[in-house]
PDB file of C-alpha atoms in Angstrom:
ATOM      1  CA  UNK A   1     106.387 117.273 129.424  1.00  0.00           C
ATOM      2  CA  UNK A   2     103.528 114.981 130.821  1.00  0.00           C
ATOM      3  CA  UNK A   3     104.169 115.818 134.492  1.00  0.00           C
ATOM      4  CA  UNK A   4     104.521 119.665 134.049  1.00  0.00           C
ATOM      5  CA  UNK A   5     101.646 119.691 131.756  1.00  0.00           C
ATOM      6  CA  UNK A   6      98.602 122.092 132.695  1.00  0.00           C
ATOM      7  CA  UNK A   7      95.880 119.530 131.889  1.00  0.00           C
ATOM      8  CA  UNK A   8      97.779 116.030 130.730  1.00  0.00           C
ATOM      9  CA  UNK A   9      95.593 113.477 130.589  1.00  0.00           C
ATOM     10  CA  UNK A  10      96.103 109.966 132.247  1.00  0.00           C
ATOM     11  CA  UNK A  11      95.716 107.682 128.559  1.00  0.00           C
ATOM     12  CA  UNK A  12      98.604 110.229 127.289  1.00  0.00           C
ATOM     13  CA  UNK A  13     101.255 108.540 129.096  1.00  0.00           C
ATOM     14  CA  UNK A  14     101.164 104.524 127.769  1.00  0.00           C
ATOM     15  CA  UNK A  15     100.716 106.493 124.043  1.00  0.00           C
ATOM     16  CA  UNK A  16     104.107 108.990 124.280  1.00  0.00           C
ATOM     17  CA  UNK A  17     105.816 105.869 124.453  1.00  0.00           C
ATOM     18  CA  UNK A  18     104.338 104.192 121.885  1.00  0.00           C
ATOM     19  CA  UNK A  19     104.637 107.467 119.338  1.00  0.00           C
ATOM     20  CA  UNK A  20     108.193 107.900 120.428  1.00  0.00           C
ATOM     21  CA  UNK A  21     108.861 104.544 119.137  1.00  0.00           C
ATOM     22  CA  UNK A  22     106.678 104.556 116.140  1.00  0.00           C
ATOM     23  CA  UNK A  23     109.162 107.725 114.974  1.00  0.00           C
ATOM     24  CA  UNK A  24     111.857 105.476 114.925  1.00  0.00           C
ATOM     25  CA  UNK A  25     110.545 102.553 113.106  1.00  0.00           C
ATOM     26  CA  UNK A  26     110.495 103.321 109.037  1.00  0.00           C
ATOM     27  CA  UNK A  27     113.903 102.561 108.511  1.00  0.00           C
ATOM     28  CA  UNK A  28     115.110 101.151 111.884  1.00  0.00           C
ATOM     29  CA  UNK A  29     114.090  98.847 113.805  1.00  0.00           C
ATOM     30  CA  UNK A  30     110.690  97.413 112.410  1.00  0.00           C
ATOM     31  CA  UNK A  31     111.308  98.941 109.351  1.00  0.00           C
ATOM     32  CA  UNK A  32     108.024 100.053 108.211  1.00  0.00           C
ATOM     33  CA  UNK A  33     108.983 101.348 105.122  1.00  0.00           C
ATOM     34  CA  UNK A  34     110.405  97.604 103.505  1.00  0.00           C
ATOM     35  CA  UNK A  35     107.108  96.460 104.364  1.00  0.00           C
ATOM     36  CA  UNK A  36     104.521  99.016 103.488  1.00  0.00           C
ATOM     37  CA  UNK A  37     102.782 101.111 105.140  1.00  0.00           C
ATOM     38  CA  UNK A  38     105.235 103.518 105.418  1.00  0.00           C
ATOM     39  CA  UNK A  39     103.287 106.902 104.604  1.00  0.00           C
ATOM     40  CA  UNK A  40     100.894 106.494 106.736  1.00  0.00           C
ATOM     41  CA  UNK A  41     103.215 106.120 109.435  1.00  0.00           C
ATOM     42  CA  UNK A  42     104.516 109.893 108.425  1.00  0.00           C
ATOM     43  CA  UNK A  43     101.437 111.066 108.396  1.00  0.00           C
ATOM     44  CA  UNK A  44     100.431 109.571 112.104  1.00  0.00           C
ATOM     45  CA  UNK A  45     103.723 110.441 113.326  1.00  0.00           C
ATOM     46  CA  UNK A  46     103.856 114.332 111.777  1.00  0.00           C
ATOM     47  CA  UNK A  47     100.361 114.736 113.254  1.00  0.00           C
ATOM     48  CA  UNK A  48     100.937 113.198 116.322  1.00  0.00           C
ATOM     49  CA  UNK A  49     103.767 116.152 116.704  1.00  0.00           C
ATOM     50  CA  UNK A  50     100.939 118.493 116.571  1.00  0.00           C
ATOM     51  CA  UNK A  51      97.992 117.182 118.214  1.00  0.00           C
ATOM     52  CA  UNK A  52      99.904 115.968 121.365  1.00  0.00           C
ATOM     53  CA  UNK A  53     100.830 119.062 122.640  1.00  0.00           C
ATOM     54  CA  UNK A  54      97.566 120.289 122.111  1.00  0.00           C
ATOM     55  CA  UNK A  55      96.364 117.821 124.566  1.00  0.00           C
ATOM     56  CA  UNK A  56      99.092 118.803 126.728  1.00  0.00           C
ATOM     57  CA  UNK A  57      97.863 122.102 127.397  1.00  0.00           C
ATOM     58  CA  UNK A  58      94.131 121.665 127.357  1.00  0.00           C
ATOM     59  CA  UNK A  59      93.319 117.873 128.245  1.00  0.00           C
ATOM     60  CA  UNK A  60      91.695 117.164 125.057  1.00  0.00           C
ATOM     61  CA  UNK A  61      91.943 116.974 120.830  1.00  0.00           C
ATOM     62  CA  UNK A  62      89.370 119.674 119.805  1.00  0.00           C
ATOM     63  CA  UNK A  63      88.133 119.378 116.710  1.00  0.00           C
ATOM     64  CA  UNK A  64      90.545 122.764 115.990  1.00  0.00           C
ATOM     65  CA  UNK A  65      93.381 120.791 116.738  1.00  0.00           C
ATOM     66  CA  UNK A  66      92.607 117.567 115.066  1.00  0.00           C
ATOM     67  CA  UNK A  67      92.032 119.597 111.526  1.00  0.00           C
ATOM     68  CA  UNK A  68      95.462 121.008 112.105  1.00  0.00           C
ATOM     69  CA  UNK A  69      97.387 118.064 113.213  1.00  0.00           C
ATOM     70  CA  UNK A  70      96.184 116.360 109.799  1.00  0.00           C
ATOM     71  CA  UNK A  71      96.920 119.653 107.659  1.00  0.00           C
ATOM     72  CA  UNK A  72     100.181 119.793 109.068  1.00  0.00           C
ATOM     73  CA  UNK A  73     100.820 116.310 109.112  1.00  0.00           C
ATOM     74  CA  UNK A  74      99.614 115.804 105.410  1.00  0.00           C
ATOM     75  CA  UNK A  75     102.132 118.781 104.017  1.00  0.00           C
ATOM     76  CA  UNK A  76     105.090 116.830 106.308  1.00  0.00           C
ATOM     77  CA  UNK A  77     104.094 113.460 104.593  1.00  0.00           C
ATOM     78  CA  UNK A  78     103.495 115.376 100.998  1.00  0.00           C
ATOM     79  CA  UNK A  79     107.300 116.457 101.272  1.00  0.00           C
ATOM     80  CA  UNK A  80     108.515 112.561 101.790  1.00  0.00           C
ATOM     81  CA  UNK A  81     105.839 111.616  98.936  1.00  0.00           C
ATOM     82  CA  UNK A  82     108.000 113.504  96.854  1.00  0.00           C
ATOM     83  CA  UNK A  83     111.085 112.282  98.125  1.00  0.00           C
ATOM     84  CA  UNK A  84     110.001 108.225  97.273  1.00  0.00           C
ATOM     85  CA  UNK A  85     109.574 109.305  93.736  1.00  0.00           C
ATOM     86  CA  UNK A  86     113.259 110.275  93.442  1.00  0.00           C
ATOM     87  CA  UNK A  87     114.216 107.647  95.531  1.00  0.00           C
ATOM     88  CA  UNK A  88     112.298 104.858  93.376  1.00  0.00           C
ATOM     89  CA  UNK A  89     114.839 102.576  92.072  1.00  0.00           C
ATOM     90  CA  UNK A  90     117.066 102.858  95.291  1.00  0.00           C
ATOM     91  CA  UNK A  91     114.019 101.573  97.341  1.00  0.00           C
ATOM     92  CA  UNK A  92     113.311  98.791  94.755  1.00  0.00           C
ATOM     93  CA  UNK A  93     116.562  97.600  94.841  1.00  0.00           C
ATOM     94  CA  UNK A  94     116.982  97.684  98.710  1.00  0.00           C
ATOM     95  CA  UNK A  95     113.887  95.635  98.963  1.00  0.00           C
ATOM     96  CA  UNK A  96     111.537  98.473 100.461  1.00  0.00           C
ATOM     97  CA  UNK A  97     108.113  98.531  99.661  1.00  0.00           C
ATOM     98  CA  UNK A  98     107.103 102.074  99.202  1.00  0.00           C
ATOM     99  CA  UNK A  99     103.932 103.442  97.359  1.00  0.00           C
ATOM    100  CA  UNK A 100     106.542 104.663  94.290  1.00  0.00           C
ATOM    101  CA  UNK A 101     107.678 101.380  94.352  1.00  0.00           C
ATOM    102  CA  UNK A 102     104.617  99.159  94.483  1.00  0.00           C
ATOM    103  CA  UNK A 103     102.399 101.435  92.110  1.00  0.00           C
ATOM    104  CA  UNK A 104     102.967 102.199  88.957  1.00  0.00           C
ATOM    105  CA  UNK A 105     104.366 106.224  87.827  1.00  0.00           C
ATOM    106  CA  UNK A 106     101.243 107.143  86.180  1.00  0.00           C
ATOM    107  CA  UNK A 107      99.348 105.455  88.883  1.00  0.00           C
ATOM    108  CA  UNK A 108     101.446 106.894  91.334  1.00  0.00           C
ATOM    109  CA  UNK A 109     101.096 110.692  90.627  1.00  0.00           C
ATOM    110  CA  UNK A 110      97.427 110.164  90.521  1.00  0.00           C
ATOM    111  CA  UNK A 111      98.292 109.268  94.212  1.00  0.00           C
ATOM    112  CA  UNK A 112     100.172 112.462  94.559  1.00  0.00           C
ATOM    113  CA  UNK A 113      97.733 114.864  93.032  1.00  0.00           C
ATOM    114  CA  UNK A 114      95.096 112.852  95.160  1.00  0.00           C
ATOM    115  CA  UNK A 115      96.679 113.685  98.878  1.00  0.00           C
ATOM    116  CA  UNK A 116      97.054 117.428  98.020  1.00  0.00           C
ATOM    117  CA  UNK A 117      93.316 117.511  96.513  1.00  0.00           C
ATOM    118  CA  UNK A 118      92.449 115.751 100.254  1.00  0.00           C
ATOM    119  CA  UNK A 119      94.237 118.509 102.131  1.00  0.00           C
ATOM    120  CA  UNK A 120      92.455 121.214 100.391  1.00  0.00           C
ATOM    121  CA  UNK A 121      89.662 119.681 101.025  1.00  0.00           C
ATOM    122  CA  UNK A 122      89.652 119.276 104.846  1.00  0.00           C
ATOM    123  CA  UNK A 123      91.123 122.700 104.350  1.00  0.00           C
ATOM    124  CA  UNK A 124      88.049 124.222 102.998  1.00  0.00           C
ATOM    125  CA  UNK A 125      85.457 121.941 105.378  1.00  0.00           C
ATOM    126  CA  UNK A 126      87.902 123.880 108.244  1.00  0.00           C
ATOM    127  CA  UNK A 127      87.234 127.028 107.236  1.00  0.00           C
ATOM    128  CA  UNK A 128      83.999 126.145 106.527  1.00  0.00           C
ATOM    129  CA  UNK A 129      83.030 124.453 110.312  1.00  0.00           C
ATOM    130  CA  UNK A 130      84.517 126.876 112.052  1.00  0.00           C
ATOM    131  CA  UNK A 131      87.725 124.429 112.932  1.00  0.00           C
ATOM    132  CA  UNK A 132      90.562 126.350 110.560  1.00  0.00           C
ATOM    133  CA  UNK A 133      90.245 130.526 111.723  1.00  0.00           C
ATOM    134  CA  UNK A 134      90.316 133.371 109.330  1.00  0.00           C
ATOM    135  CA  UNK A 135      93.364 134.444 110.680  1.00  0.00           C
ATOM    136  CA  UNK A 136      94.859 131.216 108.617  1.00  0.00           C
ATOM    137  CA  UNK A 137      93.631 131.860 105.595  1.00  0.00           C
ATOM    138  CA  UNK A 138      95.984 134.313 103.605  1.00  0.00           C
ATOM    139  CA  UNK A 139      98.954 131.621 105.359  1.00  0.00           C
ATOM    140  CA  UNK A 140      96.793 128.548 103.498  1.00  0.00           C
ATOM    141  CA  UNK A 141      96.232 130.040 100.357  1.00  0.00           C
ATOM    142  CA  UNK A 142     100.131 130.713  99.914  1.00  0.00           C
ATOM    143  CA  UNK A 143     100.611 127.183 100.794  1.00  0.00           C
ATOM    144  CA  UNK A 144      97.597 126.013  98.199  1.00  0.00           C
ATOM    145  CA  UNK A 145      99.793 128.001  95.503  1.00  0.00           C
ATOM    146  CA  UNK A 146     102.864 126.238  96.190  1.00  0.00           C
ATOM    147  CA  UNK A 147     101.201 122.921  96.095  1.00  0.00           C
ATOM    148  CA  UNK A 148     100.088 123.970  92.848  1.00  0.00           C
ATOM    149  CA  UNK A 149     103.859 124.751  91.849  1.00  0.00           C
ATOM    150  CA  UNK A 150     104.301 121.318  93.496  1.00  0.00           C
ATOM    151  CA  UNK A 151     102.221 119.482  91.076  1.00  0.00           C
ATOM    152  CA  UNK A 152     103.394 121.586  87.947  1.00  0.00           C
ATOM    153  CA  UNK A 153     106.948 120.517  89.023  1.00  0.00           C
ATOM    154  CA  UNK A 154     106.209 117.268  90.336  1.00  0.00           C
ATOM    155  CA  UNK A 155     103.461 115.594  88.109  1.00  0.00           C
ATOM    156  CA  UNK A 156     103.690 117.576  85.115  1.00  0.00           C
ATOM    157  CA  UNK A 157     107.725 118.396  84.575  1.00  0.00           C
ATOM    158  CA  UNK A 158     108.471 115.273  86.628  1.00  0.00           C
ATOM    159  CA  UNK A 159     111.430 117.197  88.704  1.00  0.00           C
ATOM    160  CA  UNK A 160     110.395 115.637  92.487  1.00  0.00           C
ATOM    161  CA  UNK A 161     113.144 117.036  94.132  1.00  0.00           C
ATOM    162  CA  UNK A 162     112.205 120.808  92.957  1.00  0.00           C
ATOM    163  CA  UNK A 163     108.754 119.126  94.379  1.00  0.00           C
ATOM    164  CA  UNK A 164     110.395 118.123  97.604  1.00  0.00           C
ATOM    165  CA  UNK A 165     111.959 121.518  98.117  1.00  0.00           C
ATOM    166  CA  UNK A 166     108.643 123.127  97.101  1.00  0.00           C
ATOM    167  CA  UNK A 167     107.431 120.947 100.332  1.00  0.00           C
ATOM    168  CA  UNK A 168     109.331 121.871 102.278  1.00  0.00           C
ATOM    169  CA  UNK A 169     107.643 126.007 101.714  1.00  0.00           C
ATOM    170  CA  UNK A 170     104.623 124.844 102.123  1.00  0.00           C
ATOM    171  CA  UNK A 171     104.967 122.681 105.234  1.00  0.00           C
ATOM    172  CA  UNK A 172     107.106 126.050 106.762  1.00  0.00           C
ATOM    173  CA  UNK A 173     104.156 128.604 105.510  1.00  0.00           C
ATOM    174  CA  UNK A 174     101.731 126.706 107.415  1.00  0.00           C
ATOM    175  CA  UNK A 175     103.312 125.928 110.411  1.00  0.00           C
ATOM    176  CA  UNK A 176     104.084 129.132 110.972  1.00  0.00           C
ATOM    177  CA  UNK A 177     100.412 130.178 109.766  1.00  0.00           C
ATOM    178  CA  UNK A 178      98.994 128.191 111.854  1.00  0.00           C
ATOM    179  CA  UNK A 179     100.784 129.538 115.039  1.00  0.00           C
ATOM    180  CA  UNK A 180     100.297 132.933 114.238  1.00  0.00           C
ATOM    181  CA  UNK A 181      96.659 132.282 113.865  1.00  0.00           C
ATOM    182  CA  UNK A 182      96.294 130.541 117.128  1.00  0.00           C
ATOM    183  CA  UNK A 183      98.077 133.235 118.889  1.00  0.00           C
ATOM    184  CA  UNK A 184      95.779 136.243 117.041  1.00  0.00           C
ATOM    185  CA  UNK A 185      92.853 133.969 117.600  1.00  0.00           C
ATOM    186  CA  UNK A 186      93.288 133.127 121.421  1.00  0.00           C
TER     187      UNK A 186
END
Protein backbone atom coordinates (compact mmCIF):
# COMPACT_ATOMS: atom_id res chain seq x y z
CA UNK A 1 0.00 0.00 0.00
CA UNK A 2 2.98 2.41 0.84
CA UNK A 3 4.72 2.00 -2.54
CA UNK A 4 1.54 2.37 -4.75
CA UNK A 5 0.37 5.15 -2.66
CA UNK A 6 -0.39 8.61 -4.50
CA UNK A 7 1.31 10.79 -1.86
CA UNK A 8 2.88 8.25 1.02
CA UNK A 9 4.95 9.91 3.09
CA UNK A 10 8.57 8.79 4.06
CA UNK A 11 7.85 8.67 8.35
CA UNK A 12 4.77 6.29 7.25
CA UNK A 13 6.87 3.40 6.63
CA UNK A 14 8.96 2.72 10.24
CA UNK A 15 5.10 3.45 11.81
CA UNK A 16 2.98 0.59 9.54
CA UNK A 17 5.18 -1.67 11.20
CA UNK A 18 4.90 -0.58 14.42
CA UNK A 19 0.76 -0.31 14.15
CA UNK A 20 0.71 -3.70 12.57
CA UNK A 21 2.24 -5.00 15.62
CA UNK A 22 0.52 -2.91 18.15
CA UNK A 23 -2.91 -4.78 16.62
CA UNK A 24 -1.63 -7.85 17.75
CA UNK A 25 -0.51 -7.14 21.19
CA UNK A 26 -3.77 -7.03 23.74
CA UNK A 27 -4.00 -10.53 24.16
CA UNK A 28 -0.87 -11.91 22.38
CA UNK A 29 2.23 -11.31 22.58
CA UNK A 30 2.79 -8.26 25.03
CA UNK A 31 -0.44 -8.64 26.24
CA UNK A 32 -1.60 -5.23 26.82
CA UNK A 33 -4.73 -5.99 28.16
CA UNK A 34 -3.22 -8.11 31.60
CA UNK A 35 -1.39 -5.07 32.16
CA UNK A 36 -3.52 -2.07 31.51
CA UNK A 37 -3.75 0.06 29.15
CA UNK A 38 -5.65 -1.89 27.04
CA UNK A 39 -8.44 0.64 25.72
CA UNK A 40 -6.42 2.95 24.72
CA UNK A 41 -4.64 0.65 22.63
CA UNK A 42 -8.26 0.06 20.75
CA UNK A 43 -8.75 3.30 20.44
CA UNK A 44 -5.06 4.08 18.78
CA UNK A 45 -5.31 1.04 16.84
CA UNK A 46 -9.22 1.60 15.45
CA UNK A 47 -8.09 5.14 14.57
CA UNK A 48 -5.00 4.34 13.20
CA UNK A 49 -7.28 2.12 10.60
CA UNK A 50 -8.74 5.34 9.57
CA UNK A 51 -6.30 8.02 9.60
CA UNK A 52 -3.56 5.97 7.77
CA UNK A 53 -5.11 5.66 4.68
CA UNK A 54 -5.95 9.09 4.73
CA UNK A 55 -2.35 9.85 4.66
CA UNK A 56 -1.99 7.40 2.03
CA UNK A 57 -3.82 9.24 -0.44
CA UNK A 58 -3.05 12.82 0.38
CA UNK A 59 0.44 12.93 2.30
CA UNK A 60 -0.95 14.33 5.36
CA UNK A 61 -3.64 13.97 8.61
CA UNK A 62 -5.98 16.98 7.98
CA UNK A 63 -7.66 18.08 10.66
CA UNK A 64 -10.95 16.33 8.66
CA UNK A 65 -9.36 13.19 9.00
CA UNK A 66 -7.99 13.32 12.45
CA UNK A 67 -11.76 14.19 13.85
CA UNK A 68 -12.86 11.10 12.03
CA UNK A 69 -10.20 8.68 12.85
CA UNK A 70 -11.05 9.48 16.68
CA UNK A 71 -14.99 9.33 16.03
CA UNK A 72 -14.58 6.18 14.44
CA UNK A 73 -12.06 4.90 16.58
CA UNK A 74 -13.99 5.92 19.84
CA UNK A 75 -17.43 3.98 18.61
CA UNK A 76 -14.85 0.75 17.75
CA UNK A 77 -13.38 1.07 21.36
CA UNK A 78 -17.10 1.95 22.89
CA UNK A 79 -18.20 -1.58 21.45
CA UNK A 80 -15.14 -3.49 23.43
CA UNK A 81 -16.00 -1.10 26.55
CA UNK A 82 -19.05 -2.91 26.58
CA UNK A 83 -17.70 -6.14 26.00
CA UNK A 84 -15.13 -5.85 29.42
CA UNK A 85 -18.22 -5.29 31.42
CA UNK A 86 -19.60 -8.74 30.50
CA UNK A 87 -16.40 -10.13 30.51
CA UNK A 88 -15.53 -8.81 34.20
CA UNK A 89 -15.04 -11.76 36.31
CA UNK A 90 -13.39 -13.83 33.41
CA UNK A 91 -10.70 -11.04 33.13
CA UNK A 92 -10.27 -10.91 36.97
CA UNK A 93 -9.75 -14.33 37.23
CA UNK A 94 -7.30 -14.65 34.23
CA UNK A 95 -5.23 -11.99 35.80
CA UNK A 96 -6.03 -9.12 33.16
CA UNK A 97 -6.16 -5.76 34.19
CA UNK A 98 -8.95 -4.12 32.37
CA UNK A 99 -10.78 -0.78 33.30
CA UNK A 100 -14.05 -3.17 34.44
CA UNK A 101 -11.73 -4.90 36.37
CA UNK A 102 -9.62 -2.31 38.14
CA UNK A 103 -12.59 0.25 38.74
CA UNK A 104 -15.32 -0.22 40.52
CA UNK A 105 -19.21 -0.87 38.56
CA UNK A 106 -20.58 2.34 39.62
CA UNK A 107 -17.30 3.94 38.96
CA UNK A 108 -17.00 2.19 35.90
CA UNK A 109 -20.23 3.23 34.01
CA UNK A 110 -19.44 6.74 34.94
CA UNK A 111 -16.44 5.79 32.65
CA UNK A 112 -18.80 4.55 30.05
CA UNK A 113 -21.28 7.36 29.97
CA UNK A 114 -18.05 9.62 30.05
CA UNK A 115 -16.39 8.29 26.51
CA UNK A 116 -19.77 8.60 24.67
CA UNK A 117 -20.36 12.26 26.26
CA UNK A 118 -16.46 12.85 24.72
CA UNK A 119 -17.48 11.65 21.28
CA UNK A 120 -20.40 13.87 21.07
CA UNK A 121 -18.49 16.34 21.98
CA UNK A 122 -15.66 16.35 19.39
CA UNK A 123 -18.70 15.53 17.33
CA UNK A 124 -20.32 18.81 17.78
CA UNK A 125 -16.73 20.97 17.84
CA UNK A 126 -16.57 18.99 14.10
CA UNK A 127 -19.48 20.22 12.90
CA UNK A 128 -18.88 23.21 14.45
CA UNK A 129 -15.00 23.92 12.85
CA UNK A 130 -15.82 22.95 9.77
CA UNK A 131 -13.84 19.36 10.26
CA UNK A 132 -17.19 16.88 10.39
CA UNK A 133 -19.46 18.00 6.86
CA UNK A 134 -23.15 18.41 6.79
CA UNK A 135 -23.44 15.65 4.66
CA UNK A 136 -22.62 13.54 8.09
CA UNK A 137 -24.94 14.80 10.10
CA UNK A 138 -28.37 12.91 9.67
CA UNK A 139 -25.60 9.53 9.70
CA UNK A 140 -24.30 11.04 13.39
CA UNK A 141 -27.41 11.81 14.84
CA UNK A 142 -28.70 8.10 14.20
CA UNK A 143 -25.57 6.98 15.77
CA UNK A 144 -26.05 9.68 18.88
CA UNK A 145 -29.58 7.84 19.30
CA UNK A 146 -28.22 4.51 19.51
CA UNK A 147 -25.62 5.52 21.97
CA UNK A 148 -28.41 6.75 23.87
CA UNK A 149 -30.13 3.17 23.59
CA UNK A 150 -26.56 2.13 24.52
CA UNK A 151 -26.55 3.78 27.81
CA UNK A 152 -30.33 2.96 28.62
CA UNK A 153 -29.28 -0.71 28.02
CA UNK A 154 -25.92 -0.57 29.26
CA UNK A 155 -25.81 1.78 32.39
CA UNK A 156 -29.29 1.87 33.31
CA UNK A 157 -30.77 -1.95 32.62
CA UNK A 158 -27.20 -3.23 33.01
CA UNK A 159 -27.62 -5.74 29.80
CA UNK A 160 -23.82 -4.94 28.13
CA UNK A 161 -24.11 -7.35 25.61
CA UNK A 162 -27.55 -5.74 24.17
CA UNK A 163 -24.93 -2.64 24.67
CA UNK A 164 -22.26 -4.38 22.69
CA UNK A 165 -24.62 -5.27 19.88
CA UNK A 166 -26.06 -1.73 20.05
CA UNK A 167 -22.15 -0.89 19.22
CA UNK A 168 -21.78 -2.55 16.90
CA UNK A 169 -24.99 -0.12 14.87
CA UNK A 170 -23.48 2.63 15.74
CA UNK A 171 -19.86 1.95 14.77
CA UNK A 172 -21.60 0.51 11.15
CA UNK A 173 -23.94 3.86 10.83
CA UNK A 174 -20.97 5.92 10.97
CA UNK A 175 -18.61 4.28 9.02
CA UNK A 176 -20.69 4.13 6.41
CA UNK A 177 -21.80 7.91 7.14
CA UNK A 178 -18.77 8.97 7.07
CA UNK A 179 -17.87 7.52 3.56
CA UNK A 180 -20.84 8.62 2.02
CA UNK A 181 -20.15 12.07 3.23
CA UNK A 182 -16.65 12.16 1.97
CA UNK A 183 -17.70 10.95 -1.34
CA UNK A 184 -20.85 13.73 -1.60
CA UNK A 185 -18.43 16.19 -0.14
CA UNK A 186 -15.33 15.68 -2.51
Amino acid sequence: AILVAPAAPWWLLPLWPLWVLACSQYGYGLKVSYHGPAELLLGVVIAATVWIPVVLLGGELSWRGAVQAYLIGTLLSQVTLFSMVYDREVDAAAGRKTLAVRLSPRAYRLVLVTWIAIGWVVAVAGFAAGALDLWLLPAWLAVVAVQVAQIVHGVVRGDALSARRLGWHAFDVAFAGVVLANLLAH
